[in-house]
One Martini backbone bead per residue (centre of mass of N, CA, C, O) as a GRO file, in nm:
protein
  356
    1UNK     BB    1  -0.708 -12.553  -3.449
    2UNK     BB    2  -0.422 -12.436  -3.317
    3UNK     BB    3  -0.294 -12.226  -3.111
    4UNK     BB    4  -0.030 -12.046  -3.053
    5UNK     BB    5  -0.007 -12.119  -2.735
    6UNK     BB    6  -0.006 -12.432  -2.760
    7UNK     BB    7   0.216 -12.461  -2.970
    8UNK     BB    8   0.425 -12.361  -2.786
    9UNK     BB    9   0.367 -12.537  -2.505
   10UNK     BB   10   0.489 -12.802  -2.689
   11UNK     BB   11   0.697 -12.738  -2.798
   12UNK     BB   12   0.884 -12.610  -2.544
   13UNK     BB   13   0.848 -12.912  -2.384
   14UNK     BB   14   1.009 -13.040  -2.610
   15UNK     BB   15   1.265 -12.882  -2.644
   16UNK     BB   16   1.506 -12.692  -2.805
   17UNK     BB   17   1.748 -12.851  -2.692
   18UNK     BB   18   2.012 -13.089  -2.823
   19UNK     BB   19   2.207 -13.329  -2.836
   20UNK     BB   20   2.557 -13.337  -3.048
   21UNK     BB   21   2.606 -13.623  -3.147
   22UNK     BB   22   2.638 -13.523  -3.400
   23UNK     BB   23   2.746 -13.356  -3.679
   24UNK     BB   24   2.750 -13.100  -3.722
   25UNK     BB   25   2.590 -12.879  -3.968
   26UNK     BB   26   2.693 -12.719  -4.263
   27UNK     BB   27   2.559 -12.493  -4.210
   28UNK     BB   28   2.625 -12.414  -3.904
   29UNK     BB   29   2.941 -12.363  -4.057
   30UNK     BB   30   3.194 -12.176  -4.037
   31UNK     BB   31   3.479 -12.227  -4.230
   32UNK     BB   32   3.594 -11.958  -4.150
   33UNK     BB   33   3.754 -11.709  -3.965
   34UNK     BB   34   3.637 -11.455  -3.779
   35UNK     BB   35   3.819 -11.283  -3.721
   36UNK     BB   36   3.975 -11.246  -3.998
   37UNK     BB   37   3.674 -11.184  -4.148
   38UNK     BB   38   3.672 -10.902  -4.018
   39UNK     BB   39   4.010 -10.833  -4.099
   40UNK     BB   40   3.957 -10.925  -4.441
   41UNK     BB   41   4.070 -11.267  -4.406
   42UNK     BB   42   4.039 -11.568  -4.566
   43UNK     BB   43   4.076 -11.823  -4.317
   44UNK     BB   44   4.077 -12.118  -4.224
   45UNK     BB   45   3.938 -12.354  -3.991
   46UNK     BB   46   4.039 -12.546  -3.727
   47UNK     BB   47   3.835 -12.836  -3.597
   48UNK     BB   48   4.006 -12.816  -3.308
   49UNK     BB   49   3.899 -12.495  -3.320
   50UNK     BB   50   3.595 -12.485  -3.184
   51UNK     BB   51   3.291 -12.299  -3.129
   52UNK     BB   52   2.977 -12.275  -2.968
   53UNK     BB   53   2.695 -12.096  -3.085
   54UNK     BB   54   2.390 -12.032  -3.109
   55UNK     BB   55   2.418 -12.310  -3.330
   56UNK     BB   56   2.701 -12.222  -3.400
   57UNK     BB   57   3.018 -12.299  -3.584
   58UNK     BB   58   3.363 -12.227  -3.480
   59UNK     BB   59   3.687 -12.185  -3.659
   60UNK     BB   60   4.026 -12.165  -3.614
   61UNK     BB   61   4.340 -12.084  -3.676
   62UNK     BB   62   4.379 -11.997  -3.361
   63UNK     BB   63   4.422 -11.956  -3.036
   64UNK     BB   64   4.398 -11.622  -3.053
   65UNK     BB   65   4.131 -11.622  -3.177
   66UNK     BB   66   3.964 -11.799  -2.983
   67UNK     BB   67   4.023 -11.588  -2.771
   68UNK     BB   68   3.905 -11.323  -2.911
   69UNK     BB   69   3.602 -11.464  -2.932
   70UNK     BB   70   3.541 -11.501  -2.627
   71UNK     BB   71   3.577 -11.198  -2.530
   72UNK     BB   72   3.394 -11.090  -2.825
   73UNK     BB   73   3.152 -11.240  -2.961
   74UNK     BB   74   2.960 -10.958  -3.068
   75UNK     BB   75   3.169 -10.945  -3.330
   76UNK     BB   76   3.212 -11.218  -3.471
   77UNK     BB   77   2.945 -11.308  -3.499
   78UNK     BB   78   2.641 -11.328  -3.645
   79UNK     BB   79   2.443 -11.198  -3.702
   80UNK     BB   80   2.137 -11.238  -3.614
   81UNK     BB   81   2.190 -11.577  -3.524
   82UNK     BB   82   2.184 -11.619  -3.832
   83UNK     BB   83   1.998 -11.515  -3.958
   84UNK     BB   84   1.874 -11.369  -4.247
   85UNK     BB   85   2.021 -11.090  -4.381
   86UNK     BB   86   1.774 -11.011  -4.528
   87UNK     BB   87   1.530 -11.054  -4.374
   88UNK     BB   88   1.556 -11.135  -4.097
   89UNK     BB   89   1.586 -11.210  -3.749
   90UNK     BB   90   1.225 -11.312  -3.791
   91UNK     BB   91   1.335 -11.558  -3.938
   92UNK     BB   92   1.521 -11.777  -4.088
   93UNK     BB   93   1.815 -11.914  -4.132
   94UNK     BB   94   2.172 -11.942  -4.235
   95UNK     BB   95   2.405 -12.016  -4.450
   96UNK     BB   96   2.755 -12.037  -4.310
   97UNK     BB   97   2.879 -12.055  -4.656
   98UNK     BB   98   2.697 -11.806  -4.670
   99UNK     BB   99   2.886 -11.467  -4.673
  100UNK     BB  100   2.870 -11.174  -4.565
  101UNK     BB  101   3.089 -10.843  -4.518
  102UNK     BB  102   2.950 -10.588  -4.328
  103UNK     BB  103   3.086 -10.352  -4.136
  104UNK     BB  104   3.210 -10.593  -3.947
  105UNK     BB  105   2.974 -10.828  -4.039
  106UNK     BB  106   2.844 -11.106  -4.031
  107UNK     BB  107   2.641 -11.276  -4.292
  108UNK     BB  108   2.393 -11.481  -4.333
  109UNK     BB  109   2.206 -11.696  -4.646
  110UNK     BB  110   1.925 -11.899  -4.719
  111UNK     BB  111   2.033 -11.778  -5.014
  112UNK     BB  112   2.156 -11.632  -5.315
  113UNK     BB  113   1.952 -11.437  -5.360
  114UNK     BB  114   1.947 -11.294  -5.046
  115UNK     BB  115   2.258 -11.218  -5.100
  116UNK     BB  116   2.206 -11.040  -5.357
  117UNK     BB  117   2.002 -10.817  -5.238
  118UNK     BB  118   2.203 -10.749  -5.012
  119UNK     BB  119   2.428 -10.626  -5.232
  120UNK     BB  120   2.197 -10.405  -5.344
  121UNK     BB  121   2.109 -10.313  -5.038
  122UNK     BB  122   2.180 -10.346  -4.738
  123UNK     BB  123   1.977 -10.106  -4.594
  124UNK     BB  124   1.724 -10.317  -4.643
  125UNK     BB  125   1.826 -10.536  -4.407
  126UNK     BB  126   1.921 -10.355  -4.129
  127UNK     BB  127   1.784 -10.352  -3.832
  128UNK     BB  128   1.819 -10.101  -3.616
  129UNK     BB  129   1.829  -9.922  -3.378
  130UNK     BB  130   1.719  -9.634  -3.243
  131UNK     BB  131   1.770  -9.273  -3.215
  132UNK     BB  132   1.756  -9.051  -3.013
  133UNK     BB  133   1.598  -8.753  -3.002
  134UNK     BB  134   1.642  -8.414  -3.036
  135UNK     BB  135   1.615  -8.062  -2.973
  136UNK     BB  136   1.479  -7.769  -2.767
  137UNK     BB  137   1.361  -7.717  -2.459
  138UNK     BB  138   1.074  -7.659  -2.598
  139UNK     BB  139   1.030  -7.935  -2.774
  140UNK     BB  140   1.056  -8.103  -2.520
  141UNK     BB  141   0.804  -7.968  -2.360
  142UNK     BB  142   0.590  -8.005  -2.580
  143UNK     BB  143   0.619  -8.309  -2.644
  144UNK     BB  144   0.542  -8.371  -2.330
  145UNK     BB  145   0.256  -8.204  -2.379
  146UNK     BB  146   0.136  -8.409  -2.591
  147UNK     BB  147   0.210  -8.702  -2.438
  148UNK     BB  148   0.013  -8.618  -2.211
  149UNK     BB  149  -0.236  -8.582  -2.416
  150UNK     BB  150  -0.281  -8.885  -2.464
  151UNK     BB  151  -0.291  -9.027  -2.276
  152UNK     BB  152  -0.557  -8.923  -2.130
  153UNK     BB  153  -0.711  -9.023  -2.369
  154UNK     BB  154  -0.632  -9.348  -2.306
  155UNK     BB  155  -0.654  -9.320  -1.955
  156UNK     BB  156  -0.405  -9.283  -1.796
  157UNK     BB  157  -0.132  -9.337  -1.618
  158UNK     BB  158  -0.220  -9.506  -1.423
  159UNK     BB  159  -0.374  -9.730  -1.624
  160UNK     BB  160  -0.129  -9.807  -1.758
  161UNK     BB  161   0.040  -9.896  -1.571
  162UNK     BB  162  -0.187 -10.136  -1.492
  163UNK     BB  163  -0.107 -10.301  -1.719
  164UNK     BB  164  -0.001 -10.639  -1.774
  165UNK     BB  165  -0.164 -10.691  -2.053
  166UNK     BB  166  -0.133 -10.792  -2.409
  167UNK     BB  167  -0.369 -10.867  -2.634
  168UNK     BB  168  -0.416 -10.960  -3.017
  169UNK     BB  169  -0.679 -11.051  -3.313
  170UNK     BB  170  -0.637 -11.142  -3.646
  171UNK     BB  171  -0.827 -11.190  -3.957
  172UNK     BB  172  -0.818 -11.348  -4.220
  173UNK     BB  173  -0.874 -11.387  -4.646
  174UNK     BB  174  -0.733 -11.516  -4.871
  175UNK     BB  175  -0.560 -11.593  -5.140
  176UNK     BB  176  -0.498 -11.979  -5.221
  177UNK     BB  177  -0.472 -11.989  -5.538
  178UNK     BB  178  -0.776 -12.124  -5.608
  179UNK     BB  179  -0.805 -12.079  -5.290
  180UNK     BB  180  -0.906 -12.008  -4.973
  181UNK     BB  181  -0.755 -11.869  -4.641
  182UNK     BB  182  -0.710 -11.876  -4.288
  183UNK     BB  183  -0.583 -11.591  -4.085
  184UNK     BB  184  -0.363 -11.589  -3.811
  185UNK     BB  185  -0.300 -11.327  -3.580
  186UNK     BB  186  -0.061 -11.266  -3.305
  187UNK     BB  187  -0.042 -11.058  -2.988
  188UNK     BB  188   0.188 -11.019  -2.698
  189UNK     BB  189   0.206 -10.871  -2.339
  190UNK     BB  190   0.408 -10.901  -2.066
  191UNK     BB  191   0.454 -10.737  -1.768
  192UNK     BB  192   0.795 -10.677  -1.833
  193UNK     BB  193   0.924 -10.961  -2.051
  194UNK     BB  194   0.670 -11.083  -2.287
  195UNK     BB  195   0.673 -11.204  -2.613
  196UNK     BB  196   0.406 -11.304  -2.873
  197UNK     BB  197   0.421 -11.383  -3.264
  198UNK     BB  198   0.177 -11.501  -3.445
  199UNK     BB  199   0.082 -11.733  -3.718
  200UNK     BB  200  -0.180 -11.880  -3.894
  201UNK     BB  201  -0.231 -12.101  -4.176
  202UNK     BB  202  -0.439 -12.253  -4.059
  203UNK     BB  203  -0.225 -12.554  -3.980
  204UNK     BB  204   0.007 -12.316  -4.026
  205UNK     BB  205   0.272 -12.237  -3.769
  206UNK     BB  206   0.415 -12.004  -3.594
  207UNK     BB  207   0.628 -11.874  -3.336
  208UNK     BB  208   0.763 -11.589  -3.131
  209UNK     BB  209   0.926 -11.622  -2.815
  210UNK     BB  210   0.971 -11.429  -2.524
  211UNK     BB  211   1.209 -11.407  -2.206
  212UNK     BB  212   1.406 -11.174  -2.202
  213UNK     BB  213   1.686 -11.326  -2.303
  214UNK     BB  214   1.500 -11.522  -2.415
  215UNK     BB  215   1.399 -11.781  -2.683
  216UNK     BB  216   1.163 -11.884  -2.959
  217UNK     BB  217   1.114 -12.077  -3.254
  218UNK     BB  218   0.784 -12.202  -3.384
  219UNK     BB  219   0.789 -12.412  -3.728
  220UNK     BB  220   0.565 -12.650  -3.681
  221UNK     BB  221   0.847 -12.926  -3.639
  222UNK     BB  222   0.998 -12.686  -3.492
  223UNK     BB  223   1.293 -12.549  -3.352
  224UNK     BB  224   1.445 -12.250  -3.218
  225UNK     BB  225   1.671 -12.085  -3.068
  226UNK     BB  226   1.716 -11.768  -2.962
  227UNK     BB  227   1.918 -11.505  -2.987
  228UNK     BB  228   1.986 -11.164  -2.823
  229UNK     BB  229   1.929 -11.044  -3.064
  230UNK     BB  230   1.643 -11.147  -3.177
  231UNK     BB  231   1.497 -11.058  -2.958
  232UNK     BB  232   1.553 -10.758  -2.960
  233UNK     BB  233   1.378 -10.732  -3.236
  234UNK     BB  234   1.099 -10.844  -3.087
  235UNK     BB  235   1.095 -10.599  -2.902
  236UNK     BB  236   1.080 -10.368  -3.077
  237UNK     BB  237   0.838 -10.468  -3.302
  238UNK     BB  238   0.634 -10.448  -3.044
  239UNK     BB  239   0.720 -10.116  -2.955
  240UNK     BB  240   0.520 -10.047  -3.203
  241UNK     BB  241   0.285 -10.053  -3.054
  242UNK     BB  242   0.019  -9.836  -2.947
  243UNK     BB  243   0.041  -9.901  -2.621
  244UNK     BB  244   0.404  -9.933  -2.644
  245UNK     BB  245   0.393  -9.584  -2.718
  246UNK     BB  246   0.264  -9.506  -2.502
  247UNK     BB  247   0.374  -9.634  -2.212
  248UNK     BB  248   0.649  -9.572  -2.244
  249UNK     BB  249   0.635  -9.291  -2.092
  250UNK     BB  250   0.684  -9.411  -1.787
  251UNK     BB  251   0.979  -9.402  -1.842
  252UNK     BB  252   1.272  -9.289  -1.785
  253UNK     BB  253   1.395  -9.285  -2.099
  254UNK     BB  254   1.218  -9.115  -2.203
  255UNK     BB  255   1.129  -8.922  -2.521
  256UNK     BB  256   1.060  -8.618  -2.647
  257UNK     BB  257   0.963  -8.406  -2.959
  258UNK     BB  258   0.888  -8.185  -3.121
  259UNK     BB  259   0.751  -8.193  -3.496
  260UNK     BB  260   0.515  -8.023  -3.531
  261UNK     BB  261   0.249  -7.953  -3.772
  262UNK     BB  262  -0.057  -8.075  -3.893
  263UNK     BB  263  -0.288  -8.285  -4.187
  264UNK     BB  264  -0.502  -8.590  -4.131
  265UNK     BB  265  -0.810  -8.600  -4.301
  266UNK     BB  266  -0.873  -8.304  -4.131
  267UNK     BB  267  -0.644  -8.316  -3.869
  268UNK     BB  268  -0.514  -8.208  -3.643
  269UNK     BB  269  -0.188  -8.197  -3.570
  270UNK     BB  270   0.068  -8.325  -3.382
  271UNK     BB  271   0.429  -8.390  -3.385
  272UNK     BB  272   0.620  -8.647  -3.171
  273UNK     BB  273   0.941  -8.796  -3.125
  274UNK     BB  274   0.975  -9.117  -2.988
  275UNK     BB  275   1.166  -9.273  -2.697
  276UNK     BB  276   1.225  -9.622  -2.627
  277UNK     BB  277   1.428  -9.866  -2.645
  278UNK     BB  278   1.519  -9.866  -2.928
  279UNK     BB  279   1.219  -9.683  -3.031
  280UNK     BB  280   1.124  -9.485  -3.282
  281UNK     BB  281   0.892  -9.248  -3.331
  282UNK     BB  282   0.588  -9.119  -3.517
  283UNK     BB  283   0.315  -8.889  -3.350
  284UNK     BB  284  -0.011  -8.840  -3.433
  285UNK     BB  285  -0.154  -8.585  -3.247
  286UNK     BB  286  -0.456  -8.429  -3.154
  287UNK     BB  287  -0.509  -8.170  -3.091
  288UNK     BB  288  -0.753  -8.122  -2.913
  289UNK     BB  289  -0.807  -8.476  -2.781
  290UNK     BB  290  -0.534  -8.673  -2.802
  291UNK     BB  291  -0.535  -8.842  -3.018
  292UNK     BB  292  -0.433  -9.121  -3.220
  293UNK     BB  293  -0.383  -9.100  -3.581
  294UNK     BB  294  -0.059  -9.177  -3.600
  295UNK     BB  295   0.230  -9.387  -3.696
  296UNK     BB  296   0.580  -9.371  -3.751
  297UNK     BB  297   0.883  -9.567  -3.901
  298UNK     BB  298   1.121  -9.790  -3.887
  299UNK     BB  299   1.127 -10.126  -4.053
  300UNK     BB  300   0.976 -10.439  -4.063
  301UNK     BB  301   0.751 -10.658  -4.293
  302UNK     BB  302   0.724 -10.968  -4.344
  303UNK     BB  303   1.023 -10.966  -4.513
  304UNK     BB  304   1.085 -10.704  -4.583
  305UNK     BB  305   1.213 -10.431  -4.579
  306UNK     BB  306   1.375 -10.167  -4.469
  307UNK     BB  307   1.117  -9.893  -4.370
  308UNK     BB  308   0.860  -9.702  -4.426
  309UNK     BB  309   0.622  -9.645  -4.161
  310UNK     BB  310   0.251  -9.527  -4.183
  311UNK     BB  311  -0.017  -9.552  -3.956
  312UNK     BB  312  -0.407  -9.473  -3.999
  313UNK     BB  313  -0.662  -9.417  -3.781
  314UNK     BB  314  -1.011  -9.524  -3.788
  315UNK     BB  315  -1.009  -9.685  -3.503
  316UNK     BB  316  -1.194  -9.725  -3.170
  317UNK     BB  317  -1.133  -9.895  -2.841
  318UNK     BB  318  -1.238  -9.999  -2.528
  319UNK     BB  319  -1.038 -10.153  -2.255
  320UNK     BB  320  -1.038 -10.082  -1.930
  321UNK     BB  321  -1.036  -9.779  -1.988
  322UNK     BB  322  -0.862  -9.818  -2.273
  323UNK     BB  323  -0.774  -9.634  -2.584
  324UNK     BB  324  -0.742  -9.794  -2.857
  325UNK     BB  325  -0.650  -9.898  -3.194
  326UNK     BB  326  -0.877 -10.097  -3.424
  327UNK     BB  327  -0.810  -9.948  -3.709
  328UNK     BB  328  -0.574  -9.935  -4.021
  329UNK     BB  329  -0.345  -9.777  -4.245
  330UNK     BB  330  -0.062  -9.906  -4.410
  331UNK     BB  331   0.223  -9.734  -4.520
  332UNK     BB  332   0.476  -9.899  -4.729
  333UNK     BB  333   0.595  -9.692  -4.951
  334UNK     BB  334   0.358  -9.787  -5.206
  335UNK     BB  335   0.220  -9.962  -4.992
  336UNK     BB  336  -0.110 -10.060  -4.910
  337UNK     BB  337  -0.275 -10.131  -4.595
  338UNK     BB  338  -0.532 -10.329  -4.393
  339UNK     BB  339  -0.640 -10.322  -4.014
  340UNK     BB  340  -0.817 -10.552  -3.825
  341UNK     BB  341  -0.951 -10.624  -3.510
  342UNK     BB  342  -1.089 -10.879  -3.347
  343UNK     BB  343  -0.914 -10.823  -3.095
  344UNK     BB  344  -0.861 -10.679  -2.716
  345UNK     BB  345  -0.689 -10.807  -2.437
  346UNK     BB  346  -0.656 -10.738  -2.104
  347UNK     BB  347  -0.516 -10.881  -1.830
  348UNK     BB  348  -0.432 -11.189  -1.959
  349UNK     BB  349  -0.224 -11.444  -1.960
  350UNK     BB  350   0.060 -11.519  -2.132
  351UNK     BB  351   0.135 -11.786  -2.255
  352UNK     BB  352   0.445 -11.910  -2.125
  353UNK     BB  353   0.673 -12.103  -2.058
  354UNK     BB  354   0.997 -12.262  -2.037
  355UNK     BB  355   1.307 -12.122  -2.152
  356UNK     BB  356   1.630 -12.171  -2.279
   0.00000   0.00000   0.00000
């Protein structure tokens, strides 16, 4: 089986952007002008006014349309880079004539099925960035007190600052009809700004990839290359890692508030609220030795909805001097998951060539 290091390396070499010899594809043509229908209108758009984005054609029903898309078009474009907007960022991408206008953004859909999905409840297939926690500044001071002794516990500002990189390798065996499978996910960060995610089921790999504002989704022998609005999704959801919770702590817009006190399996904890760059995290550490117990969020997993994670550890490895979590159980609405570390090691390339 190829590593999904090999699997990125073969295929970003062989380059993710083709040449537009034939006409797009039919899914890829939003067929209404997209300035009208976020201003509440359907109107067909004039093919001899297109513009492509980000492997999408957009065409308008006049000149000052299309010059309005290209002054903003952050407003008018696809949300996530026309991602599936049920699944999420993350997924696979979306049929630009199956759209749906909510809160004035643009939403393609993979399906009718995850049409219908997204239009029974929005807010379930959103991930939107978090917004940074207010406090009294006794509670900033706590808060930064709390997230001070995690530090200390996991290795010291000084080892945290210097780590290169993280990778981990989960193993698991599934049901897989009559018979298992062996799957294999991987995660990578190299800093300041390479992230890598990826699983195998057998030889059946996927992985999105990104650095800086560039990225690559690579499925079986598919690639396409992601939007920046994609790639921040994937910085985001690498951002809520353990690792990447505490670390966040030297940043300078890094934000700390406590949120009070409680126990967890028998365990005094502190929690609080921390924030860096649109990453929003509630963190139970341990009142005595400032232990990381608890990680909670907002956001998605595996293409299900966009909700509440509670991660809660149950063991801890050390490497390189940093001390991570490597088992927890992870409840994610009602459903409880177990997820174990075959691997994490710190400071060693992670492999990613050059991206479109």
């Amino acid at each position: 089986m190829q590593s999904i290091a090999a699997v990125v390396m073969m295929m970003l070499l062989g380059g993710v952007c083709q040449a537009q010899d034939a006409p797009p594809p039919p899914e890829r043509v939003l067929p209404v002008d997209p300035v009208e229908l976020v201003g509440g209108n359907e109107t067909l758009g004039n093919p001899e006014l297109t513009v492509e984005r980000d492997g999408y054609f957009y065409r308008f029903a006049s000149p000052a349309n299309r010059e309005a898309f290209l002054a903003n078009p952050e407003k008018y474009e696809l949300a996530d880079g026309g991602a599936c907007g049920r699944m999420g960022a993350l997924s696979g991408l979306g049929d630009a004539r199956r759209f749906v206008v909510h809160e004035g953004r643009i939403y393609a859909f993979a399906s009718e099925g995850c049409r219908a999905g997204f239009l029974k409840d929005p807010e379930k297939s959103i991930d939107r960035p978090d917004s940074a926690p207010s406090g009294t500044d006794e509670q900033i001071e706590q808060g930064r007190a709390t997230v001070d002794r995690l530090v200390a516990w996991a290795g010291g500002r000084e080892r945290l600052a210097a780590v290169s990189s993280y990778q981990h390798r989960i193993e698991r065996i599934v049901p897989n009809g009559e018979t298992t499978a062996r799957v294999v996910s991987r995660a990578g960060i190299q800093y300041p700004a390479i992230y890598v995610r990826g699983e195998c089921w057998e030889d059946s790999c996927w992985v999105f990839a990104a650095c800086e504002k560039r990225g690559v989704l690579v499925s079986g022998d598919k690639r396409e290359a992601l939007a920046q609005s994609r790639v921040e999704v994937l910085r985001r959801t690498m951002g809520r890692l353990p690792l990447e919770a505490i670390r966040a702590s030297i940043a300078e817009d890094f934000v700390a508030v406590s949120d009070g006190e409680g126990e967890i399996d028998g365990t005094r904890v502190e929690f609080v609220r921390t924030w860096h760059a649109g990453v929003g995290l509630r963190l139970g550490v341990e009142k005595e030795m400032g232990r990381l117990v608890s990680l909670a969020y907002r956001g998605r997993e595996g293409g299900g909805n966009v909700q509440a994670h509670t991660c809660r550890y149950t063991k801890y490895g050390t490497v390189e001097g940093v001390t991570l979590p490597k088992a927890w159980w992870t409840r994610s609405g009602e459903k409880q998951s177990q997820t174990t570390l075959a691997e994490i090691v710190l400071n060693q390339p992670v492999e990613l060539p050059d991206l479109p």
